[in-house]
Short mmCIF file of C-alpha atoms and ligand atoms in Angstrom, two decimals:
data_model
loop_
_atom_site.label_atom_id
_atom_site.label_comp_id
_atom_site.label_asym_id
_atom_site.label_seq_id
_atom_site.Cartn_x
_atom_site.Cartn_y
_atom_site.Cartn_z
CA MET A 1 -7.20 78.58 -36.56
CA PHE A 2 -5.35 81.93 -36.75
CA LEU A 3 -5.12 83.78 -33.43
CA GLU A 4 -4.97 87.55 -33.67
CA PRO A 5 -1.73 88.81 -32.13
CA ARG A 6 -3.63 91.85 -30.82
CA VAL A 7 -7.38 92.36 -30.50
CA GLY A 8 -7.57 94.94 -27.71
CA THR A 9 -7.79 98.73 -27.98
CA ASN A 10 -5.04 99.79 -25.60
CA ARG A 11 -4.37 103.26 -26.97
CA GLU A 12 -1.48 103.76 -24.48
CA ALA A 13 0.68 101.04 -26.08
CA PRO A 14 2.89 102.08 -29.02
CA ARG A 15 1.20 101.29 -32.33
CA ARG A 16 2.74 98.18 -33.79
CA GLY A 17 2.02 97.26 -37.37
CA TRP A 18 2.41 94.01 -39.24
CA ILE A 19 1.32 92.16 -42.38
CA GLU A 20 -0.85 89.02 -42.49
CA VAL A 21 -1.34 87.14 -45.77
CA VAL A 22 -4.23 84.73 -46.37
CA CYS A 23 -3.59 82.82 -49.58
CA GLY A 24 -4.73 79.72 -51.45
CA SER A 25 -6.67 78.65 -54.51
CA MET A 26 -10.11 79.80 -55.58
CA PHE A 27 -12.91 78.66 -53.22
CA SER A 28 -10.38 78.02 -50.42
CA GLY A 29 -12.05 80.47 -48.01
CA LYS A 30 -9.66 83.43 -48.33
CA THR A 31 -12.43 86.02 -48.41
CA GLU A 32 -14.34 84.26 -45.61
CA GLU A 33 -11.20 84.32 -43.44
CA LEU A 34 -10.51 87.97 -44.32
CA ILE A 35 -14.09 88.93 -43.38
CA ARG A 36 -13.83 86.93 -40.13
CA ARG A 37 -10.66 88.73 -39.05
CA LEU A 38 -12.03 92.15 -40.02
CA ASN A 39 -15.30 91.55 -38.18
CA ARG A 40 -13.39 90.65 -35.03
CA ALA A 41 -11.32 93.84 -35.32
CA THR A 42 -14.56 95.82 -35.66
CA ILE A 43 -15.94 94.12 -32.53
CA ALA A 44 -12.73 95.25 -30.77
CA ARG A 45 -13.71 98.81 -31.85
CA GLN A 46 -10.73 99.17 -34.11
CA ARG A 47 -10.93 101.42 -37.14
CA VAL A 48 -11.12 99.14 -40.15
CA GLU A 49 -10.96 99.90 -43.88
CA ILE A 50 -11.28 97.34 -46.67
CA PHE A 51 -10.13 97.63 -50.27
CA LYS A 52 -10.40 95.58 -53.41
CA PRO A 53 -9.16 96.12 -56.98
CA ALA A 54 -11.61 98.16 -59.04
CA LEU A 55 -11.45 95.62 -61.88
CA ASP A 56 -13.06 92.92 -59.71
CA THR A 57 -16.77 93.63 -59.79
CA ARG A 58 -17.85 89.96 -60.14
CA TYR A 59 -20.10 89.85 -57.12
CA HIS A 60 -20.70 93.46 -56.14
CA ALA A 61 -19.49 96.93 -57.16
CA HIS A 62 -18.44 97.87 -53.59
CA ASP A 63 -18.71 94.91 -51.25
CA VAL A 64 -16.19 92.14 -50.76
CA VAL A 65 -18.33 89.00 -51.09
CA SER A 66 -17.34 85.39 -50.35
CA HIS A 67 -18.64 82.36 -52.24
CA ASN A 68 -20.91 81.55 -49.31
CA ALA A 69 -22.42 85.04 -49.61
CA ASN A 70 -20.77 86.67 -46.58
CA SER A 71 -20.02 90.27 -47.36
CA ILE A 72 -18.37 93.39 -46.00
CA ARG A 73 -18.35 96.98 -47.29
CA SER A 74 -15.20 97.86 -49.23
CA THR A 75 -13.71 100.60 -51.37
CA PRO A 76 -12.68 99.61 -54.91
CA VAL A 77 -9.37 101.19 -55.95
CA ALA A 78 -7.66 101.26 -59.34
CA LEU A 79 -4.13 101.69 -57.93
CA ALA A 80 -2.59 100.32 -54.73
CA GLN A 81 -1.18 103.77 -53.84
CA GLU A 82 -4.74 105.08 -53.33
CA ILE A 83 -4.93 102.89 -50.23
CA LEU A 84 -2.23 104.97 -48.50
CA LEU A 85 -4.25 108.16 -49.01
CA MET A 86 -7.42 106.68 -47.53
CA THR A 87 -6.12 104.99 -44.40
CA SER A 88 -4.66 107.61 -42.09
CA GLY A 89 -5.80 106.81 -38.55
CA CYS A 90 -6.83 103.24 -39.44
CA ASP A 91 -5.96 100.40 -37.07
CA VAL A 92 -6.63 97.62 -39.55
CA VAL A 93 -6.55 97.59 -43.36
CA GLY A 94 -8.00 94.62 -45.28
CA ILE A 95 -7.22 94.01 -48.94
CA ASP A 96 -8.94 91.30 -51.00
CA GLU A 97 -7.97 89.86 -54.40
CA ALA A 98 -4.41 91.12 -53.95
CA GLN A 99 -3.23 89.23 -57.06
CA PHE A 100 -4.97 91.78 -59.30
CA PHE A 101 -2.83 94.68 -58.02
CA ASP A 102 0.62 95.39 -59.44
CA GLU A 103 3.90 95.01 -57.53
CA SER A 104 3.47 98.45 -55.91
CA LEU A 105 1.04 96.79 -53.47
CA ILE A 106 4.05 95.31 -51.65
CA GLU A 107 5.52 98.74 -50.82
CA VAL A 108 2.06 100.05 -49.88
CA CYS A 109 1.57 97.20 -47.38
CA VAL A 110 5.07 97.68 -45.95
CA GLN A 111 4.47 101.42 -45.51
CA LEU A 112 1.12 100.78 -43.79
CA ALA A 113 2.68 98.24 -41.42
CA ASN A 114 5.62 100.59 -40.70
CA ARG A 115 3.07 103.27 -39.82
CA GLY A 116 1.60 100.96 -37.18
CA THR A 117 -1.29 99.46 -39.14
CA ARG A 118 -2.33 95.80 -39.08
CA VAL A 119 -2.57 94.83 -42.75
CA ILE A 120 -4.52 91.71 -43.76
CA VAL A 121 -4.09 90.77 -47.41
CA ALA A 122 -6.02 87.97 -49.12
CA GLY A 123 -5.20 86.71 -52.58
CA LEU A 124 -4.52 83.84 -54.95
CA ASP A 125 -0.97 82.56 -54.58
CA MET A 126 -1.03 80.79 -57.98
CA ASP A 127 -2.63 81.55 -61.31
CA TYR A 128 -4.54 79.06 -63.50
CA ALA A 129 -1.22 77.63 -64.76
CA GLY A 130 0.04 76.96 -61.23
CA LYS A 131 2.51 79.87 -61.42
CA PRO A 132 3.05 82.47 -58.63
CA PHE A 133 0.47 85.23 -59.07
CA GLY A 134 1.26 88.99 -59.08
CA PRO A 135 2.46 90.56 -55.82
CA VAL A 136 1.17 87.75 -53.54
CA PRO A 137 4.37 85.64 -53.37
CA ALA A 138 6.49 88.70 -52.44
CA LEU A 139 3.88 89.74 -49.88
CA MET A 140 4.19 86.28 -48.32
CA ALA A 141 7.93 86.94 -47.99
CA VAL A 142 7.58 90.28 -46.20
CA ALA A 143 4.58 89.28 -44.04
CA GLU A 144 4.86 88.39 -40.35
CA TYR A 145 2.04 85.83 -40.66
CA VAL A 146 1.07 83.67 -43.63
CA THR A 147 -1.99 81.42 -43.65
CA LYS A 148 -2.50 79.07 -46.57
CA VAL A 149 -6.10 77.91 -46.77
CA HIS A 150 -7.37 75.03 -48.91
CA ALA A 151 -10.45 74.27 -50.94
CA VAL A 152 -11.86 70.80 -51.57
CA CYS A 153 -10.82 69.13 -54.84
CA VAL A 154 -13.98 68.79 -56.93
CA CYS A 155 -12.55 65.65 -58.59
CA CYS A 156 -11.47 63.55 -55.60
CA GLY A 157 -12.38 65.36 -52.37
CA GLU A 158 -8.77 65.86 -51.17
CA LEU A 159 -7.44 69.28 -50.14
CA ALA A 160 -7.08 71.54 -53.19
CA SER A 161 -4.34 74.13 -53.77
CA TYR A 162 -4.86 74.78 -57.49
CA SER A 163 -7.40 76.82 -59.46
CA PHE A 164 -8.01 74.76 -62.57
CA ARG A 165 -9.43 76.77 -65.47
CA ILE A 166 -12.23 75.02 -67.31
CA ALA A 167 -12.73 77.90 -69.76
CA ALA A 168 -10.56 77.88 -72.91
CA SER A 169 -9.02 81.37 -72.42
CA GLU A 170 -5.26 81.67 -71.85
CA ASP A 171 -5.38 85.24 -70.49
CA LYS A 172 -3.65 85.52 -67.11
CA ILE A 173 -6.68 87.36 -65.75
CA LEU A 174 -10.06 85.84 -66.49
CA LEU A 175 -12.68 86.90 -63.97
CA GLY A 176 -14.87 83.95 -63.33
CA GLU A 177 -16.71 81.67 -60.95
CA THR A 178 -17.58 77.98 -60.96
CA ASP A 179 -18.34 78.31 -64.68
CA SER A 180 -14.66 79.05 -65.39
CA TYR A 181 -12.64 77.48 -62.55
CA GLU A 182 -12.52 74.40 -60.31
CA ALA A 183 -10.55 73.81 -57.14
CA ARG A 184 -8.23 70.81 -57.67
CA CYS A 185 -5.51 68.96 -55.75
CA ARG A 186 -2.07 68.51 -57.33
CA PRO A 187 -2.68 65.13 -59.09
CA CYS A 188 -6.10 66.17 -60.43
CA PHE A 189 -4.68 69.52 -61.58
CA ILE A 190 -1.82 67.77 -63.43
CA GLU A 191 -4.29 65.33 -64.97
CA GLY A 192 -6.50 68.21 -66.17
CA MET A 193 -3.54 70.10 -67.66
CA LYS A 194 -2.47 66.95 -69.55
CA GLU A 195 -5.97 66.52 -70.97
CA LYS A 196 -5.94 70.14 -72.13
CA SER A 197 -2.65 69.97 -74.04
CA PRO A 198 -1.60 66.96 -76.13
CA PRO A 199 1.85 65.59 -75.17
CA ALA A 200 4.75 67.57 -76.78
CA ARG A 201 6.25 64.37 -78.25
CA VAL A 202 3.11 63.62 -80.22
CA ALA A 203 2.89 67.24 -81.43
CA ALA A 204 6.58 67.23 -82.53
CA ARG A 205 6.20 63.95 -84.43
CA HIS A 206 3.13 65.33 -86.12
CA GLU A 207 5.11 68.37 -87.35
CA THR A 208 7.75 66.18 -89.08
CA LEU A 209 5.18 64.14 -90.99
P1 ADP B 301 -12.07 82.39 -51.88
O1 ADP B 301 -12.08 83.83 -51.45
O2 ADP B 301 -10.82 81.67 -51.44
O3 ADP B 301 -12.31 82.20 -53.36
P2 ADP B 301 -14.53 82.27 -50.41
O4 ADP B 301 -14.17 82.67 -49.01
O5 ADP B 301 -15.17 83.32 -51.27
O6 ADP B 301 -13.27 81.63 -51.14
O7 ADP B 301 -15.54 81.04 -50.41
C1 ADP B 301 -15.36 79.88 -49.64
C2 ADP B 301 -16.65 79.09 -49.77
O8 ADP B 301 -16.76 78.59 -51.10
C3 ADP B 301 -16.77 77.86 -48.91
O9 ADP B 301 -17.21 78.15 -47.61
C4 ADP B 301 -17.82 77.06 -49.67
O10 ADP B 301 -19.12 77.45 -49.28
C5 ADP B 301 -17.67 77.49 -51.12
N1 ADP B 301 -17.08 76.49 -52.01
C6 ADP B 301 -17.46 76.29 -53.31
N2 ADP B 301 -16.70 75.35 -53.91
C7 ADP B 301 -15.81 74.92 -52.99
C8 ADP B 301 -14.74 73.96 -53.00
N3 ADP B 301 -14.42 73.25 -54.09
N4 ADP B 301 -14.02 73.79 -51.86
C9 ADP B 301 -14.32 74.51 -50.75
N5 ADP B 301 -15.31 75.43 -50.67
C10 ADP B 301 -16.06 75.65 -51.78
MG1 MG B 302 -12.20 85.61 -52.49
#
């Protein structure tokens, strides 16, 4: 369980900012954990703002919504830089679905933290191919605190770190839910990827025939 380094409202103390990253696969509880931390900051009477990428309207136009239907009011933004303009005087800034922003999100988070803001960023660390996703890996590098959460593998029940795409699309971004993705552990992810693509050797031999 993540313990907040600061939950009080001591306005005398110098403002100290930092970056927290919550990452993992789809269905791993990133949004739940983000909402939990932001709710606690609100209880501590801190000024909290939440943002999500404007392109992600899967569950709600404005709210950040978890798969177990927890939600919190948020502001959708098209560009990460907009966050800087809307957060003066904020104690805590939450950002969900960080993988959908471009690399400029890293500098935005660093600037917020340097200003004295606690920044909590949630996002997918890997895409459907198991490759590092957007600005999340670099955010993990510059963050003070990184929490990797895990889903349950739908094939075997072990801890899952991968978002396996069931849908046929090969676009890097495919907004979807349980109809398009499954949480899988490493062996079940590898197995699924093998089933999707026939072995290269067989394909090569086929070409020479
Ligand atoms: P994320 O933001 O990481 O996609 P959420 O916080 O929105 O995840 O949702 C987590 C919730 O998803 C869990 O509490 C659980 O109710 C639900 N869930 C659905 N499928 C799974 C799964 N395979 N493993 C774990 N939780 C799952
Ligand atoms: Mg989420």
